[in-house]
Short mmCIF file of C-alpha atoms and ligand atoms in Angstrom, two decimals:
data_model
loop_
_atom_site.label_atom_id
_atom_site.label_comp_id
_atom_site.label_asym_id
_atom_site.label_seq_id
_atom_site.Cartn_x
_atom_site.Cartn_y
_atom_site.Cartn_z
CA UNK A 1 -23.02 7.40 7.32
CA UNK A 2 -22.82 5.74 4.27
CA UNK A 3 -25.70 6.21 1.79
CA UNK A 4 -26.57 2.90 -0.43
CA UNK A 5 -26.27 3.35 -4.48
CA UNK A 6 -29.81 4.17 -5.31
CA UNK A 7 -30.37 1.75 -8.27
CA UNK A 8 -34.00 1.72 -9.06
CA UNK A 9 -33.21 5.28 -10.03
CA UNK A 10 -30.22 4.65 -12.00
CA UNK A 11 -32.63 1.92 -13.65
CA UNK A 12 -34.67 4.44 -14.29
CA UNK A 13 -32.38 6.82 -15.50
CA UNK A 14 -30.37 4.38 -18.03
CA UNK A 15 -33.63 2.43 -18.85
CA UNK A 16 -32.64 -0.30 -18.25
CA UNK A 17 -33.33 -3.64 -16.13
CA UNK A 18 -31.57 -5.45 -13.67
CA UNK A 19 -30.96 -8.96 -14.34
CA UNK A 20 -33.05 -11.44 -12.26
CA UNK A 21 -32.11 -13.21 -9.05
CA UNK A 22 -32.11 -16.39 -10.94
CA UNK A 23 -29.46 -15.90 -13.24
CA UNK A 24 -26.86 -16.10 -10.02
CA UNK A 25 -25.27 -18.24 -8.64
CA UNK A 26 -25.79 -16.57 -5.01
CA UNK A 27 -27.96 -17.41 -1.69
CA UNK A 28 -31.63 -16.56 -1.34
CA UNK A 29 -31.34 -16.18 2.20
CA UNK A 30 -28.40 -14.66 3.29
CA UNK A 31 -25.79 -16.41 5.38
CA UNK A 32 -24.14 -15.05 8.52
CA UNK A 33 -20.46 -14.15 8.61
CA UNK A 34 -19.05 -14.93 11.82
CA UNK A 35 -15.73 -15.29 10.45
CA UNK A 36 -13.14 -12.97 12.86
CA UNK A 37 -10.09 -11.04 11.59
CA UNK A 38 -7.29 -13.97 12.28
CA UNK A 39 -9.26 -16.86 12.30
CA UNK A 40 -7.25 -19.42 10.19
CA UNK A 41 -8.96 -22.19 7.38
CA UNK A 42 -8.11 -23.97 3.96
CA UNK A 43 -8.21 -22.04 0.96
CA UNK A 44 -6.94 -23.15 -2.53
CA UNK A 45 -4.28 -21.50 -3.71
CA UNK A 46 -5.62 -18.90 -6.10
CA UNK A 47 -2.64 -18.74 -8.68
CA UNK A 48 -2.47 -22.69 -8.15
CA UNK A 49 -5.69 -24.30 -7.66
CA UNK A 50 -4.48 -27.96 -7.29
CA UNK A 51 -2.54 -26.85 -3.92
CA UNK A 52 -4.77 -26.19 -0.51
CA UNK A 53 -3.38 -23.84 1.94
CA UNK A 54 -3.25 -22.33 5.16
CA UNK A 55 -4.86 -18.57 4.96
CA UNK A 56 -5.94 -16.26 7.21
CA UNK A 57 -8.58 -13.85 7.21
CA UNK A 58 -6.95 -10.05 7.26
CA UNK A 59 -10.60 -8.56 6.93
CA UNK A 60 -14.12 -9.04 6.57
CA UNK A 61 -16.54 -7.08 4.31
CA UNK A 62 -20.16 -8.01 4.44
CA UNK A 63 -20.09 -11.71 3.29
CA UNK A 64 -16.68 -11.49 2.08
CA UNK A 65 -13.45 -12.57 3.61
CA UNK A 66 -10.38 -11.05 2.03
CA UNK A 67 -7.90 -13.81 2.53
CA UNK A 68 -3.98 -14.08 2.74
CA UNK A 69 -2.09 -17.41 2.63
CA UNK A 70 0.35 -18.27 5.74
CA UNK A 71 4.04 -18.04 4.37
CA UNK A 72 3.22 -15.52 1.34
CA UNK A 73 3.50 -11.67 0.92
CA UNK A 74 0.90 -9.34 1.75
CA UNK A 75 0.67 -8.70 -2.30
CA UNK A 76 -1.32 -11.42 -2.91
CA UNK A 77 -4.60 -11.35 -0.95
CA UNK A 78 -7.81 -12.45 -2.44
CA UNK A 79 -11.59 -12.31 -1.50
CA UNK A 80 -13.76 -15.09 -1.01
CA UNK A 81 -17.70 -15.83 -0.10
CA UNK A 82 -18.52 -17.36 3.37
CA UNK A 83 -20.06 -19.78 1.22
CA UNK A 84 -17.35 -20.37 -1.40
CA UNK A 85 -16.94 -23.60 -1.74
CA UNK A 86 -12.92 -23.07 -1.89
CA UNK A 87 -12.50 -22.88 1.73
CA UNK A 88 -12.92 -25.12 4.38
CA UNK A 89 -11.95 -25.63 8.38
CA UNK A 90 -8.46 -26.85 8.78
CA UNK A 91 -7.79 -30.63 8.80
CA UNK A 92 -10.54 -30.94 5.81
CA UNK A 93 -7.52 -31.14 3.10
CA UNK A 94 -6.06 -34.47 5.37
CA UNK A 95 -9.52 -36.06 5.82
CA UNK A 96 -9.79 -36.13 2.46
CA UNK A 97 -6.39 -37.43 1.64
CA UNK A 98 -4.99 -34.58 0.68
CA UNK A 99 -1.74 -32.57 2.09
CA UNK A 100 -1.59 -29.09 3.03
CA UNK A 101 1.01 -27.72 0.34
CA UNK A 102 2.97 -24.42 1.10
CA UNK A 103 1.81 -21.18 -1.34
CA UNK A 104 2.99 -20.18 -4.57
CA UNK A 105 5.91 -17.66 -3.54
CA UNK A 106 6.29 -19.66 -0.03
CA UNK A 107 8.71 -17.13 1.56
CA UNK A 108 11.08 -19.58 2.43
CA UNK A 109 13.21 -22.63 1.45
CA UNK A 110 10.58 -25.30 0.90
CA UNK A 111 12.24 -27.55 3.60
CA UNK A 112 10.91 -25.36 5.70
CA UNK A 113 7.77 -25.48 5.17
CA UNK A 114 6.89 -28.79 7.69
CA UNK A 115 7.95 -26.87 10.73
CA UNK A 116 6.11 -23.47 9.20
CA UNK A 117 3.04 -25.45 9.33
CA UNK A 118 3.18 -26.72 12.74
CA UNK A 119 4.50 -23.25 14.11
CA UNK A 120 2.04 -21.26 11.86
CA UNK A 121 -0.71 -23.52 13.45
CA UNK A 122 0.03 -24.21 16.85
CA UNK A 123 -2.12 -21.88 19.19
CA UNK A 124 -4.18 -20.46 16.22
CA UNK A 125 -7.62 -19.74 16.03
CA UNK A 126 -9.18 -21.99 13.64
CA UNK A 127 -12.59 -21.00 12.08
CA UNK A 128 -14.80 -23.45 13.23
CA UNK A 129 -16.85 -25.89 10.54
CA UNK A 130 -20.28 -24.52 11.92
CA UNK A 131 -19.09 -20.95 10.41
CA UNK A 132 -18.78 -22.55 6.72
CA UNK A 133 -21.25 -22.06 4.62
CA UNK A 134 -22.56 -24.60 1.84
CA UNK A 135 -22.01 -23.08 -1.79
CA UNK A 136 -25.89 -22.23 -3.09
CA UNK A 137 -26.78 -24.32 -6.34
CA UNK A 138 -27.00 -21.80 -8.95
CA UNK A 139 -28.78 -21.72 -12.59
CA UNK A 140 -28.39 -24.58 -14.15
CA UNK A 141 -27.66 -22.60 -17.60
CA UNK A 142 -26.79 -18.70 -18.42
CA UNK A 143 -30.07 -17.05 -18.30
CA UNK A 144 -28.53 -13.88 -18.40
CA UNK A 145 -29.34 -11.33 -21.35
CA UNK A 146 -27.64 -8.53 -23.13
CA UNK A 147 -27.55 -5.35 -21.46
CA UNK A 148 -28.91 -6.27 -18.21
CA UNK A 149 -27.20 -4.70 -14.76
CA UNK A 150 -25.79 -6.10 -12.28
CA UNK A 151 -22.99 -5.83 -9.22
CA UNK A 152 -19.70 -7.18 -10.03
CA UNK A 153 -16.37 -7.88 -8.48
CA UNK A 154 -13.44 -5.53 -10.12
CA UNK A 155 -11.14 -7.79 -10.93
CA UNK A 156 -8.38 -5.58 -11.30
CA UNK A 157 -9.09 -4.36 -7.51
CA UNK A 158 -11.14 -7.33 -6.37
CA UNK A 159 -11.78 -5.30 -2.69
CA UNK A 160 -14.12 -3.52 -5.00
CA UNK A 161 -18.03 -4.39 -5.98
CA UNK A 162 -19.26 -2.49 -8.95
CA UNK A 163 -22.39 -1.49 -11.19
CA UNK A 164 -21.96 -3.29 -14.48
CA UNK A 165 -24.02 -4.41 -17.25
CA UNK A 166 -24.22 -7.64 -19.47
CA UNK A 167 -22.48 -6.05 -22.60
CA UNK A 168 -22.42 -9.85 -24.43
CA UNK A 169 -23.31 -13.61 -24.28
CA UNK A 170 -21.22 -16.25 -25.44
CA UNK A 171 -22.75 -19.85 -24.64
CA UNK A 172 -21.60 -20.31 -20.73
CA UNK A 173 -19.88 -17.40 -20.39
CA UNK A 174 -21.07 -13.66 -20.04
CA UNK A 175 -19.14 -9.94 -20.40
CA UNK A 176 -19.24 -8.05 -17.54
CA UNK A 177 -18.49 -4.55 -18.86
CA UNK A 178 -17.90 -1.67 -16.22
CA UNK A 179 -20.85 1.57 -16.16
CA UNK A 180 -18.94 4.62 -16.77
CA UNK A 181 -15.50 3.15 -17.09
CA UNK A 182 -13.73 2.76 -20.45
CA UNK A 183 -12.87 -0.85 -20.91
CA UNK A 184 -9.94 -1.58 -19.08
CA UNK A 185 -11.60 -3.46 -16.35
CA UNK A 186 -14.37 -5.49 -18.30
CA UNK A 187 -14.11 -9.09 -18.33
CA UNK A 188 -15.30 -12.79 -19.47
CA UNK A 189 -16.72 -15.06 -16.93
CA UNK A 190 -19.16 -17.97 -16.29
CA UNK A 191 -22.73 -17.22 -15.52
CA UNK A 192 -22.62 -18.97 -12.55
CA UNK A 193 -19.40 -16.84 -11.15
CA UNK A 194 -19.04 -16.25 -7.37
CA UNK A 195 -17.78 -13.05 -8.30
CA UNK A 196 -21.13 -11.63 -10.02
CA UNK A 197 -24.32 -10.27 -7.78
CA UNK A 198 -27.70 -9.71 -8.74
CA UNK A 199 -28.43 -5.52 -8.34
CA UNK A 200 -29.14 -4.60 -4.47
CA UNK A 201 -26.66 -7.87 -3.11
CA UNK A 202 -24.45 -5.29 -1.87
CA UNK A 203 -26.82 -3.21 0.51
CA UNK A 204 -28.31 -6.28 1.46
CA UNK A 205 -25.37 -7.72 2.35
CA UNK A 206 -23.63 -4.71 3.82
CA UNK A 207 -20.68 -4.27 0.91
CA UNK A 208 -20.01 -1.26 -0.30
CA UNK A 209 -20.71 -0.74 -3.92
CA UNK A 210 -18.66 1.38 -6.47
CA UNK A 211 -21.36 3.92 -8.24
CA UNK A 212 -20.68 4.28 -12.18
CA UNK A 213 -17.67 5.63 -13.27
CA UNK A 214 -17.74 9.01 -15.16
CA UNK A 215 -16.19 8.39 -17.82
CA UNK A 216 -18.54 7.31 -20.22
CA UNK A 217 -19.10 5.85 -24.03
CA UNK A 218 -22.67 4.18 -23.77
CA UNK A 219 -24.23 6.97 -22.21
CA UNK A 220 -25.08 5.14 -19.50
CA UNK A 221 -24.43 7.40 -16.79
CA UNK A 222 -25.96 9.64 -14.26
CA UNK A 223 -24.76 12.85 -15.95
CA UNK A 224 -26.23 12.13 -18.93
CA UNK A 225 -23.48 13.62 -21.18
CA UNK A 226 -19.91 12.83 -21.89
CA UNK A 227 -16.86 13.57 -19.48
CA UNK A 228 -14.35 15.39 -21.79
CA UNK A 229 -11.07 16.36 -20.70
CA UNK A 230 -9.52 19.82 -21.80
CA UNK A 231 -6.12 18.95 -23.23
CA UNK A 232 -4.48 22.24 -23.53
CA UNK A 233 -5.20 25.22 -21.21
CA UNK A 234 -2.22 26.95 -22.11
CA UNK A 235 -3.88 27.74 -25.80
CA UNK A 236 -6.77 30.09 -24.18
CA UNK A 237 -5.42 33.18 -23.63
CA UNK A 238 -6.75 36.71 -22.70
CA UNK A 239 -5.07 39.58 -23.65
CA UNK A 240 -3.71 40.18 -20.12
CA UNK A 241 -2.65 36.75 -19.70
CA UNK A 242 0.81 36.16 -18.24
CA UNK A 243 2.60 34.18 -20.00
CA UNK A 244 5.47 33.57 -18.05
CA UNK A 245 2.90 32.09 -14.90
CA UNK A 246 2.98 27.84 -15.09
CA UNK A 247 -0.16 26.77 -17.06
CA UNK A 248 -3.12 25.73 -15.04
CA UNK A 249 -3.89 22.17 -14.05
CA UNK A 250 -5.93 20.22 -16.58
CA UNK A 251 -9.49 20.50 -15.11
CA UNK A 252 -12.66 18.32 -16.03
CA UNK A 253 -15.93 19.91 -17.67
CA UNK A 254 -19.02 17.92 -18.48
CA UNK A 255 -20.59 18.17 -21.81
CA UNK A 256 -23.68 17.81 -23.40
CA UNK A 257 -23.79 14.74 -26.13
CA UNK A 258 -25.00 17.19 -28.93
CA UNK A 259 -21.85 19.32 -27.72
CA UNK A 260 -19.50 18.48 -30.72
CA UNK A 261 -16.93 20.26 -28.48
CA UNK A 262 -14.60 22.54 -30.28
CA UNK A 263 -10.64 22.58 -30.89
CA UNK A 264 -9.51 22.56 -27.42
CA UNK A 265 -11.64 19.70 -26.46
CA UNK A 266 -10.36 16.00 -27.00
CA UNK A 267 -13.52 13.69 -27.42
CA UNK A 268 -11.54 10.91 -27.72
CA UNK A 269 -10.58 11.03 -23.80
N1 MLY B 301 -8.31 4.21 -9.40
C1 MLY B 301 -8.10 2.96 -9.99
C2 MLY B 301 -9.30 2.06 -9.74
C3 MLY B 301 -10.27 1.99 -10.82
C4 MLY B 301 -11.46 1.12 -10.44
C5 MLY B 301 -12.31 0.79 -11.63
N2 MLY B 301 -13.41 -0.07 -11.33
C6 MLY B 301 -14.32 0.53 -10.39
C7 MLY B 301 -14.09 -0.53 -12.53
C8 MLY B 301 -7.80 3.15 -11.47
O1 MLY B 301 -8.21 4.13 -12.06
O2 MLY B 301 -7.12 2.30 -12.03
#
């Protein structure tokens, strides 16, 4: 069974708060998703948002659909809401005056791509309009604050909803920074992303949620200390120590922050 990320501890733990259901730009009451694995709709091409597509949901996770567009590689999946307002049933693109356009990467020649359509459509089962959902209105500026938590997409593995915290506030936009990861994942966005969930959206929903990383600057994680890595086993030695066996494998120890760690011990990792 899978046991939900306890965060009123956590806010407890890292004193901090989580930031208020009114800074997102998510439902109050939460939709249904009776999308099916295979069900076909229009989606915007992420990597060219001027193009609408054909895509079909490969999965479904809580309220989100991870999406792959007909004629592309499996490489290039994305996630969307069931109330993102970047997909709709099939034939909305023509009502509109618009024309279905083949993916970035289309597989094939792009002459092909009339009879991929009809083939890739005939006999499918189209999500139906009554499964859309309409997009919910949002804040109607960032009322988000420095150093409040939250749940947020990885965008670097976008199948992935994380704990994060407001690390900075720049007119529209906020920093999503990544609890107990280094860096390499934080990111820029608007305060009214799809992609950002006030703290609890995930069990609610029935997502998964990543816990904090462990590897930690801000101190803001459950161990309390810092993770340090021990760079170089094969300096400790014991006077029966044999030297000709392969040195161990590089293991993890956790620290205490007034630990100032000693020669063998790289803070820095
Ligand atoms: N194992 C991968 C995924 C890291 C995910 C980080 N998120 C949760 C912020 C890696 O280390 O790159």
């Amino acid at each position: 069974t899978y046991l939900p990320f306890d965060w009123d501890e956590y806010l407890r733990e890292t004193k901090s708060i989580a930031a208020p259901y009114e800074c997102f730009k998510q439902a109050v009451t939460f939709p249904q998703n009776e999308f099916k694995i295979g069900m076909k709709l229009e989606a915007l091409d992420p990597r060219n948002v001027t193009s609408t597509c054909i895509a079909t949901v490969v999965y479904i996770q809580g309220l989100r659909l991870r999406l792959r567009l007909d004629g592309s590689d499996n490489k290039n999946d994305f996630w969307r809401l069931v109330d993102s307002s970047e997909i709709h049933t099939i034939g909305y693109c023509e009502k509109s005056g618009g024309m279905l356009q083949p993916p970035l990467g289309f597989r094939m020649n792009a002459s092909s791509w009339p009879m991929f359509l009809l083939k890739t459509l005939n006999g499918a089962e189209m999500a139906p309009s009554k499964i859309f959902q309409r997009e919910p209105p949002g804040p109607r500026t960032n009322l988000f604050q420095i150093g409040q938590k939250l749940e947020a997409v990885d965008k670097k593995n976008p199948q992935l909803i994380c704990c994060a915290t407001v690390g900075n506030i720049k007119q529209d936009q906020i920093y999503v920074t990544f609890d107990g990861w280094r860096g390499a994942f934080d990111y820029w966005c608007r305060y009214d992303s799809r992609d950002i969930f006030p703290c609890g959206w995930c069990a609610k929903t029935g997502h998964p949620l990543q816990p904090p990383g462990q590897k930690n600057a801000a101190g803001n994680n459950r161990f309390k200390g810092r993770t340090l890595t021990v760079v170089n086993t094969s300096d400790i030695q014991s006077p029966e120590a044999d030297t000709s066996a392969p040195p161990p494998p590089p293991i993890t120890v956790y620290v205490y922050k007034t630990c100032t760690g000693g020669p063998l011990v790289d803070v820095t990792q």
